[in-house]
Tab-separated table of C-alpha atoms in Angstrom:
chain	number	residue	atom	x	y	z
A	1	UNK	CA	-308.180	115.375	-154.001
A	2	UNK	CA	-311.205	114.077	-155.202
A	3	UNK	CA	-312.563	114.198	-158.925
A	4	UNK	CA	-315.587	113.832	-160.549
A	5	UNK	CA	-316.765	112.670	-163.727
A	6	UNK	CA	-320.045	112.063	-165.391
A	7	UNK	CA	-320.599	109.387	-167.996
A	8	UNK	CA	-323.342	107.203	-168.681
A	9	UNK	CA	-322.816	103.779	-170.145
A	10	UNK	CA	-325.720	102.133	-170.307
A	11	UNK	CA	-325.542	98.570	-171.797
A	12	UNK	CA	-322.139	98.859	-172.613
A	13	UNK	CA	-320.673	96.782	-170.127
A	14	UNK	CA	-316.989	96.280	-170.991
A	15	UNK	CA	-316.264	100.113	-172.200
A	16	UNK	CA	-317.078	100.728	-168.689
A	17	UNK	CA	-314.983	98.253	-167.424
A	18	UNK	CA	-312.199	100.144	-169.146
A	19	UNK	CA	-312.887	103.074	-168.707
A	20	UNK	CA	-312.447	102.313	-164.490
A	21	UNK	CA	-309.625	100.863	-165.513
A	22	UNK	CA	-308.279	103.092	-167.591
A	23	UNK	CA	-309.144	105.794	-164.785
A	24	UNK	CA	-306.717	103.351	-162.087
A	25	UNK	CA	-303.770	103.813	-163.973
A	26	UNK	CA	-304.208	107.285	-164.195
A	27	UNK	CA	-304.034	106.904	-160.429
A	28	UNK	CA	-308.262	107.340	-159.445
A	29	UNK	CA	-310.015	104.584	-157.856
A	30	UNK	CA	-313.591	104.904	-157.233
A	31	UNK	CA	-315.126	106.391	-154.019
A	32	UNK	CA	-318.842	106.687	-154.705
A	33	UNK	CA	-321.566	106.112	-157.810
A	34	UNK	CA	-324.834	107.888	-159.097
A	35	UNK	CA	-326.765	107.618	-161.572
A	36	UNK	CA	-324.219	109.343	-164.170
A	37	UNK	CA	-321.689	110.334	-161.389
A	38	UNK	CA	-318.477	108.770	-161.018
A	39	UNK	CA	-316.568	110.198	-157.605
A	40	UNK	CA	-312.886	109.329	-157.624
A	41	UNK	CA	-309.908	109.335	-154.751
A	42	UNK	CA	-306.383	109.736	-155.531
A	43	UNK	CA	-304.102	106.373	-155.087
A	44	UNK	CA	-301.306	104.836	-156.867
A	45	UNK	CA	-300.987	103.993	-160.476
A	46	UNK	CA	-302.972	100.958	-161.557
A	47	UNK	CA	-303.339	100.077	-157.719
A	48	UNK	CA	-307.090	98.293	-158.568
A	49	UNK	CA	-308.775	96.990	-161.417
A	50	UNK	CA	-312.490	96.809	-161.762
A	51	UNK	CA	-315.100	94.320	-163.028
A	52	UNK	CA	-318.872	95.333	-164.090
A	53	UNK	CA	-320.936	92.815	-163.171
A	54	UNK	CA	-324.749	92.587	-164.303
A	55	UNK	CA	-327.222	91.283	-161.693
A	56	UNK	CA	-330.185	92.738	-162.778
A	57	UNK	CA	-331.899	89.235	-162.643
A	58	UNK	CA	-331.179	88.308	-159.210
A	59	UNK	CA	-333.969	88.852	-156.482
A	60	UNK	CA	-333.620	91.540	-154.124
A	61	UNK	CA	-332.139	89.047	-151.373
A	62	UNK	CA	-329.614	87.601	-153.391
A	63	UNK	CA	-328.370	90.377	-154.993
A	64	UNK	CA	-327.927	91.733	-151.545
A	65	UNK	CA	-326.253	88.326	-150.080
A	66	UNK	CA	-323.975	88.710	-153.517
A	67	UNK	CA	-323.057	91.940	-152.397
A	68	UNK	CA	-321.840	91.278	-149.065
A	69	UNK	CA	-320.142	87.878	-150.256
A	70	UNK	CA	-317.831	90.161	-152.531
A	71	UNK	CA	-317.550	92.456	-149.775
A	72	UNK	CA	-316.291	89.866	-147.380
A	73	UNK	CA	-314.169	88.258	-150.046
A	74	UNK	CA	-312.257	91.610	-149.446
A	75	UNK	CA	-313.574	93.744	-152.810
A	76	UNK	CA	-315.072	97.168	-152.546
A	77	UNK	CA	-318.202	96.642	-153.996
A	78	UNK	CA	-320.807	99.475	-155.933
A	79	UNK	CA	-323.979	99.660	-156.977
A	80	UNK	CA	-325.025	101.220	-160.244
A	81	UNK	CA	-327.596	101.091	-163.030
A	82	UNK	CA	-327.967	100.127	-165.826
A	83	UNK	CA	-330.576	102.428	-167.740
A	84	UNK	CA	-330.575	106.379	-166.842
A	85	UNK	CA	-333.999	106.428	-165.013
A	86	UNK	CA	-334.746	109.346	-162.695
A	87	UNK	CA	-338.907	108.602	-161.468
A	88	UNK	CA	-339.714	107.789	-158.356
A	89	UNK	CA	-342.139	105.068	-157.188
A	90	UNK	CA	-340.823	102.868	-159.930
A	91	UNK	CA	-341.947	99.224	-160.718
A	92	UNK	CA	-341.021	97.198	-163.442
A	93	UNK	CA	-341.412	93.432	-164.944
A	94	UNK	CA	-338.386	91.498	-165.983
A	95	UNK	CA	-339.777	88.559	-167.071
A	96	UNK	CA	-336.054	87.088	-167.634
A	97	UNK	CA	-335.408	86.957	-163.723
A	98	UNK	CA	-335.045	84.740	-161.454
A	99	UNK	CA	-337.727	83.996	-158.921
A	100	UNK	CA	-338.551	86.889	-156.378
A	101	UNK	CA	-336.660	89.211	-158.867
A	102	UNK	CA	-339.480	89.616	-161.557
A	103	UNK	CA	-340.681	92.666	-159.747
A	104	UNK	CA	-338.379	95.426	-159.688
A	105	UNK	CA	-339.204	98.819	-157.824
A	106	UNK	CA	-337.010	101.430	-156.621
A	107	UNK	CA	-336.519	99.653	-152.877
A	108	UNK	CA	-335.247	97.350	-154.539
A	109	UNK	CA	-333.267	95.941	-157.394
A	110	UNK	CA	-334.367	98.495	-160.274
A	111	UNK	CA	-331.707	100.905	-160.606
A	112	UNK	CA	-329.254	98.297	-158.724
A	113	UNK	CA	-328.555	96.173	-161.915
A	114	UNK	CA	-325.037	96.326	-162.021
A	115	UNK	CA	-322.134	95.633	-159.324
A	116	UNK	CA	-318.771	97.237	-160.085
A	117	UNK	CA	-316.191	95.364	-157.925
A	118	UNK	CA	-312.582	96.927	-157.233
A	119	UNK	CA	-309.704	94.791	-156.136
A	120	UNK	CA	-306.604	95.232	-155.277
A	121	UNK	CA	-304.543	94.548	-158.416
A	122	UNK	CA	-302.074	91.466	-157.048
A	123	UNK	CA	-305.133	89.829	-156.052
A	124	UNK	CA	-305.853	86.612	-156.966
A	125	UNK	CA	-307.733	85.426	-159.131
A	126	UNK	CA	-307.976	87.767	-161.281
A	127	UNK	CA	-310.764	87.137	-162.658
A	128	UNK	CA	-314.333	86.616	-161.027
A	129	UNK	CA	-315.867	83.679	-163.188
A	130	UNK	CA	-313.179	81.081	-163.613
A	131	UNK	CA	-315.413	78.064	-165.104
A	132	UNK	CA	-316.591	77.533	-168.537
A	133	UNK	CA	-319.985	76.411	-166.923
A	134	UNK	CA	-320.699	79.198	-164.625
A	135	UNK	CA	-319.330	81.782	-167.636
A	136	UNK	CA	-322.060	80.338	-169.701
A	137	UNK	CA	-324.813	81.177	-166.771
A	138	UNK	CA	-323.812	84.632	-166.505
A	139	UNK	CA	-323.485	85.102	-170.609
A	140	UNK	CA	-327.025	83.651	-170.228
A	141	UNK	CA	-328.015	86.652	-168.021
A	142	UNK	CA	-326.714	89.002	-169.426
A	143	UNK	CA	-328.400	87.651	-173.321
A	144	UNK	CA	-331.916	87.464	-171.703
A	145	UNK	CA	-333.179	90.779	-171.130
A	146	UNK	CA	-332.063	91.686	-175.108
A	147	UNK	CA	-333.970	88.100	-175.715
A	148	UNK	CA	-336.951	89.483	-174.085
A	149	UNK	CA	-337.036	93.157	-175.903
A	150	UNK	CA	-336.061	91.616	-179.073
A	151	UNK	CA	-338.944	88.832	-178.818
A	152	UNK	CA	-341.500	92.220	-177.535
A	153	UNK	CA	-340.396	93.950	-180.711
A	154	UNK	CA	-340.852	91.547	-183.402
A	155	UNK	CA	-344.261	90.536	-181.925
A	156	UNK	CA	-345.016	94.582	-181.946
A	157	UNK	CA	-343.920	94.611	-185.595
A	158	UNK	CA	-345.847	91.554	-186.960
A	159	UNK	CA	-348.782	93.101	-185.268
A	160	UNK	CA	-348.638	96.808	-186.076
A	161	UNK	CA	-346.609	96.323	-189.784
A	162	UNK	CA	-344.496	98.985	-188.336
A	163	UNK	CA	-340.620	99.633	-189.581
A	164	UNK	CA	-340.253	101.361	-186.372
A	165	UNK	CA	-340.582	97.967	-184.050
A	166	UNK	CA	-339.071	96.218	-187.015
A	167	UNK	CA	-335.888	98.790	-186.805
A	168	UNK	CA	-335.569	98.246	-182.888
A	169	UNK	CA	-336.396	94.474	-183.105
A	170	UNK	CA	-332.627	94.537	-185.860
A	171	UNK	CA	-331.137	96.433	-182.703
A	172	UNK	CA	-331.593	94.248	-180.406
A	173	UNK	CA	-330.615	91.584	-182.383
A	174	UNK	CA	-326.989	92.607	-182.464
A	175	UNK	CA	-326.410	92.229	-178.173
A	176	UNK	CA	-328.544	88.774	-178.314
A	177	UNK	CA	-326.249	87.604	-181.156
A	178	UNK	CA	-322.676	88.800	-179.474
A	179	UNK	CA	-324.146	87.203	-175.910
A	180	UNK	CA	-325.143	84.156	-177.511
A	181	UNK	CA	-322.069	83.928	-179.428
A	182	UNK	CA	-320.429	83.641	-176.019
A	183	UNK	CA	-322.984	81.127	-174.675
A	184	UNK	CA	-322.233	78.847	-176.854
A	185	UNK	CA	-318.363	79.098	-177.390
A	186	UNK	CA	-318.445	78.562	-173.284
A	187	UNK	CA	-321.121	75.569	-173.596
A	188	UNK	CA	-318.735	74.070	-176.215
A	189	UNK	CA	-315.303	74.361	-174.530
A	190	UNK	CA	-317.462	72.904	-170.717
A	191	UNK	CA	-318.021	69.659	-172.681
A	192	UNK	CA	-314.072	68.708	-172.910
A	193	UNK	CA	-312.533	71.242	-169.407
A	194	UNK	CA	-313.802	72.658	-166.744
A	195	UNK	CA	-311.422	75.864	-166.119
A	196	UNK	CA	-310.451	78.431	-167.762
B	1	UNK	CA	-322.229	72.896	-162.509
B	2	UNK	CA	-322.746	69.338	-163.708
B	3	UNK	CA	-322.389	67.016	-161.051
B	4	UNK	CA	-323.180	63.581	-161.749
B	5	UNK	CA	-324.602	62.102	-158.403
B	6	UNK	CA	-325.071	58.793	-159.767
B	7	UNK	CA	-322.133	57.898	-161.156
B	8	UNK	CA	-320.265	60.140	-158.835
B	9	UNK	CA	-318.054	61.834	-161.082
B	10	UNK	CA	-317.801	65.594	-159.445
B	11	UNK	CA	-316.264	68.504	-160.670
B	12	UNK	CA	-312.390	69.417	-159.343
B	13	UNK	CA	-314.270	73.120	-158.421
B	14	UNK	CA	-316.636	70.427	-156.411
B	15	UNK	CA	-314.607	68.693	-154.980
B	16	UNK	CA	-312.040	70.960	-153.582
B	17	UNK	CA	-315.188	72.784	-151.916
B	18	UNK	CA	-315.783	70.169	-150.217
B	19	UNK	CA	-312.756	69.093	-149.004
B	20	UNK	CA	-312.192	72.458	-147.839
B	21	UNK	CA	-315.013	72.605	-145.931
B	22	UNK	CA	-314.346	69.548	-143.402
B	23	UNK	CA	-313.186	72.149	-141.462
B	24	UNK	CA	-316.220	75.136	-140.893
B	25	UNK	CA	-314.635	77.846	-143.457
B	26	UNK	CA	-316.332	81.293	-144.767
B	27	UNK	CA	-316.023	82.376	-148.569
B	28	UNK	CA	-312.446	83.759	-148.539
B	29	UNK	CA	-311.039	80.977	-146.851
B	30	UNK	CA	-312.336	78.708	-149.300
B	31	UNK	CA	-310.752	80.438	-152.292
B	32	UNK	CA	-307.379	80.625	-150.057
B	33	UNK	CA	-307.301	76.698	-149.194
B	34	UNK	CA	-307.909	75.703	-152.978
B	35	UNK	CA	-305.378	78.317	-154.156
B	36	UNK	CA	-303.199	77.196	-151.397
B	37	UNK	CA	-303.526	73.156	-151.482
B	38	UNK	CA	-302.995	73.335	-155.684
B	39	UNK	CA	-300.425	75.834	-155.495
B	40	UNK	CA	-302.197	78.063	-157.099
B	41	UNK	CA	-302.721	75.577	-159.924
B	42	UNK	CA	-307.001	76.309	-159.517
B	43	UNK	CA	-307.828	79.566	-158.683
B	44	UNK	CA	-311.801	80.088	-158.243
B	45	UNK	CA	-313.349	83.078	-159.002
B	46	UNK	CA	-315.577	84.455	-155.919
B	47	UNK	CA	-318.203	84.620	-158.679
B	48	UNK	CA	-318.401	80.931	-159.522
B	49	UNK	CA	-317.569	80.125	-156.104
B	50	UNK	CA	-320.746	82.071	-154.920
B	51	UNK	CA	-322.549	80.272	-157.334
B	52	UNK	CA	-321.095	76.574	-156.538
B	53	UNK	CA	-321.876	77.225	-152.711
B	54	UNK	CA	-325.507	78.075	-153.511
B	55	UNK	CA	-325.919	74.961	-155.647
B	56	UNK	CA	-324.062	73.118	-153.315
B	57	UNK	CA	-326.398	73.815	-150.594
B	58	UNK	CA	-329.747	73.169	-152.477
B	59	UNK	CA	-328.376	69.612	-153.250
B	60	UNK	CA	-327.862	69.384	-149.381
B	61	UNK	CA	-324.052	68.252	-149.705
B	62	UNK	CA	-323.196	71.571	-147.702
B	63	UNK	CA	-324.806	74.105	-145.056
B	64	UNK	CA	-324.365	77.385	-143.633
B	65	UNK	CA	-322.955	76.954	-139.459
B	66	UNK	CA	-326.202	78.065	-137.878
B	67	UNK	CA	-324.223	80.563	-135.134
B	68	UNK	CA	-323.788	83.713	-137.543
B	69	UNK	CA	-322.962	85.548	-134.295
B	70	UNK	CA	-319.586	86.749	-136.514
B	71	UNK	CA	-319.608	89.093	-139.747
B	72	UNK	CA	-318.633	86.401	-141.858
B	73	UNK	CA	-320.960	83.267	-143.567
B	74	UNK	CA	-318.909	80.113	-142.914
B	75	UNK	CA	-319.942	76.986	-144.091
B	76	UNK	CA	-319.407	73.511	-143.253
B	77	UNK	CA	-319.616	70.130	-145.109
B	78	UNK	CA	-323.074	67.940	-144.446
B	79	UNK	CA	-323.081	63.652	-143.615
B	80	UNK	CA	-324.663	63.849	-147.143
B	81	UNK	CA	-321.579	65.780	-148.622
B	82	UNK	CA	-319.134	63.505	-146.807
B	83	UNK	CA	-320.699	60.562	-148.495
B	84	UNK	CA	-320.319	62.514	-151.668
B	85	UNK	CA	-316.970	63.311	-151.095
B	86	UNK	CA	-315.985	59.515	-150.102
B	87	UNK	CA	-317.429	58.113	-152.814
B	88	UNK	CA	-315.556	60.638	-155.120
B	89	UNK	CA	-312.207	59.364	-153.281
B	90	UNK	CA	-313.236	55.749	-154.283
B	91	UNK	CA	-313.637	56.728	-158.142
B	92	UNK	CA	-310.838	58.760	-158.389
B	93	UNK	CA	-308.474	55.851	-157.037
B	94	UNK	CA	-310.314	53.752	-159.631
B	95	UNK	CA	-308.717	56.329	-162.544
B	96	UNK	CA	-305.328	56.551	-160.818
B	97	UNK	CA	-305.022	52.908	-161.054
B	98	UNK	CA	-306.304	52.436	-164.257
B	99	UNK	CA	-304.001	55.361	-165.935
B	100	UNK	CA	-301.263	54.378	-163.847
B	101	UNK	CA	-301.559	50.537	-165.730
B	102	UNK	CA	-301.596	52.429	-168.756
B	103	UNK	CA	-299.617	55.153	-168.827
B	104	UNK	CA	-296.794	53.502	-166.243
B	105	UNK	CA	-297.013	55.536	-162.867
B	106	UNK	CA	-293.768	57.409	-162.028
């Protein structure tokens, strides 16, 4: 039997993350994504586990090549976004990206920002970033784009003298805050071990 | 990652990559050698090990086998990489002996 839900997380990475999880042990594991849809297949209880992953600031091709090198790892791999966005012939600027990734239109990588990976739950390892240094990169991803806005909406603020920009520019600030936290509690613990 | 090329001092994540990849291996295989030849002591996440093989081969020490005829991307270890990888040996022998003197080897 197959279920669906709809639920839109947005930013929130790690409630999502639970939430899959939380939906495994019920016994659902994950058969297809939309943009709010979540499609589900019966299996056993807490049979898979999930991981959210944000690539939004990869380039098309390596987002892709990421995709298949989970898949061949063994991991079912989806897509999904990250903001609820329904037009078509879309194109967007992320600054924050990495080379060839600072363009994003529909074809490509907007709307494709985030990876949920399912494996098997005795796989190992269990987790999918296992050094302090490479945990730092991706806490580093993930804080840029909130960098970026918060950066856009101070400058809008100064300029216009508006509480409005000055009211989304505090919002922001909480997500660049938490990721940097992270950041720097990974940079810290990299200088004296390498593992987790 | 934060390999020192000059004074040769490469990370165990490093390292094991490539050892592992004296024989041509694709991304799985790599995580199953390492888990297998530290008994599961290092486990590597296929998200840092993604990230190690693409650093790996812009620093030339590794390469993708050019006959992608099968499904899978295997990669194998360059001359360049060897050197790396021998002069790692050399270094870590240094440490053995020197924290052997030390610490008394048993």
């Amino acid at each position: 039997m197959s279920k669906r839900c709809y639920r839109y997380f947005g930013g929130l990475l790690t409630a999502q993350e639970n939430w899959l999880n939380k939906m495994s042990k019920k016994g659902y594991r994950l058969v297809r994504t939309g943009k709010v849809l979540y499609e589900f297949e019966d299996c056993k209880p807490d049979q898979v586990r999930y991981y959210v992953e944000f690539i939004g600031h990869k380039s098309v091709e390596h987002a892709k090549e990421y995709y298949s090198f989970l898949e061949e790892i063994g991991y079912q791999v989806f897509y999904k976004n990250y903001n609820l966005n329904y037009s078509a012939g879309k194109v967007r600027w992320r600054p924050w990206a990495e080379k060839g990734g600072r363009i994003a239109t529909n074809a490509g990588t907007f709307n494709r920002e985030l990876l949920i990976v399912e494996m098997e739950n005795d796989a190992k390892p269990i987790e999918l970033h296992t050094s302090y240094e490479d945990k730092e990169k991706y806490y580093s991803n993930l804080r840029n784009p909130w960098l970026f806005m918060l950066l856009m909406f101070a400058v809008s603020a100064m300029i216009t003298r508006s509480v409005l920009f000055g009211a989304a520019a505090l919002t922001v600030l909480f997500p660049v805050i938490l990721y940097q936290t992270q950041v720097m509690k990974m940079r810290c613990e990299a200088k004296i071990k390498e593992r987790c | 990652m934060r390999d020192n090329t000059k004074g040769g001092a490469l990370t165990e994540v490093t390292f094991y990559i490539l050892l592992s990849l004296y024989t041509p291996k694709h991304g799985y295989a790599i995580m199953q050698f390492i888990g297998e030849k530290t008994g599961g002591r290092l486990s590597l996440g296929a998200g840092t090990l993604y990230g190690a093989l693409n650093s790996l081969q812009e620093k030339g020490w590794i390469a993708p086998c050019g006959d992608s005829r099968g499904r899978k991307k295997e990669y194998f270890i360059t001359l360049q990489g060897k050197e790396t990888a021998e002069k790692e040996l050399v270094r870590l022998n240094e440490l053995v002996s020197v924290a052997g003197g030390i610490i008394g080897s048993q």
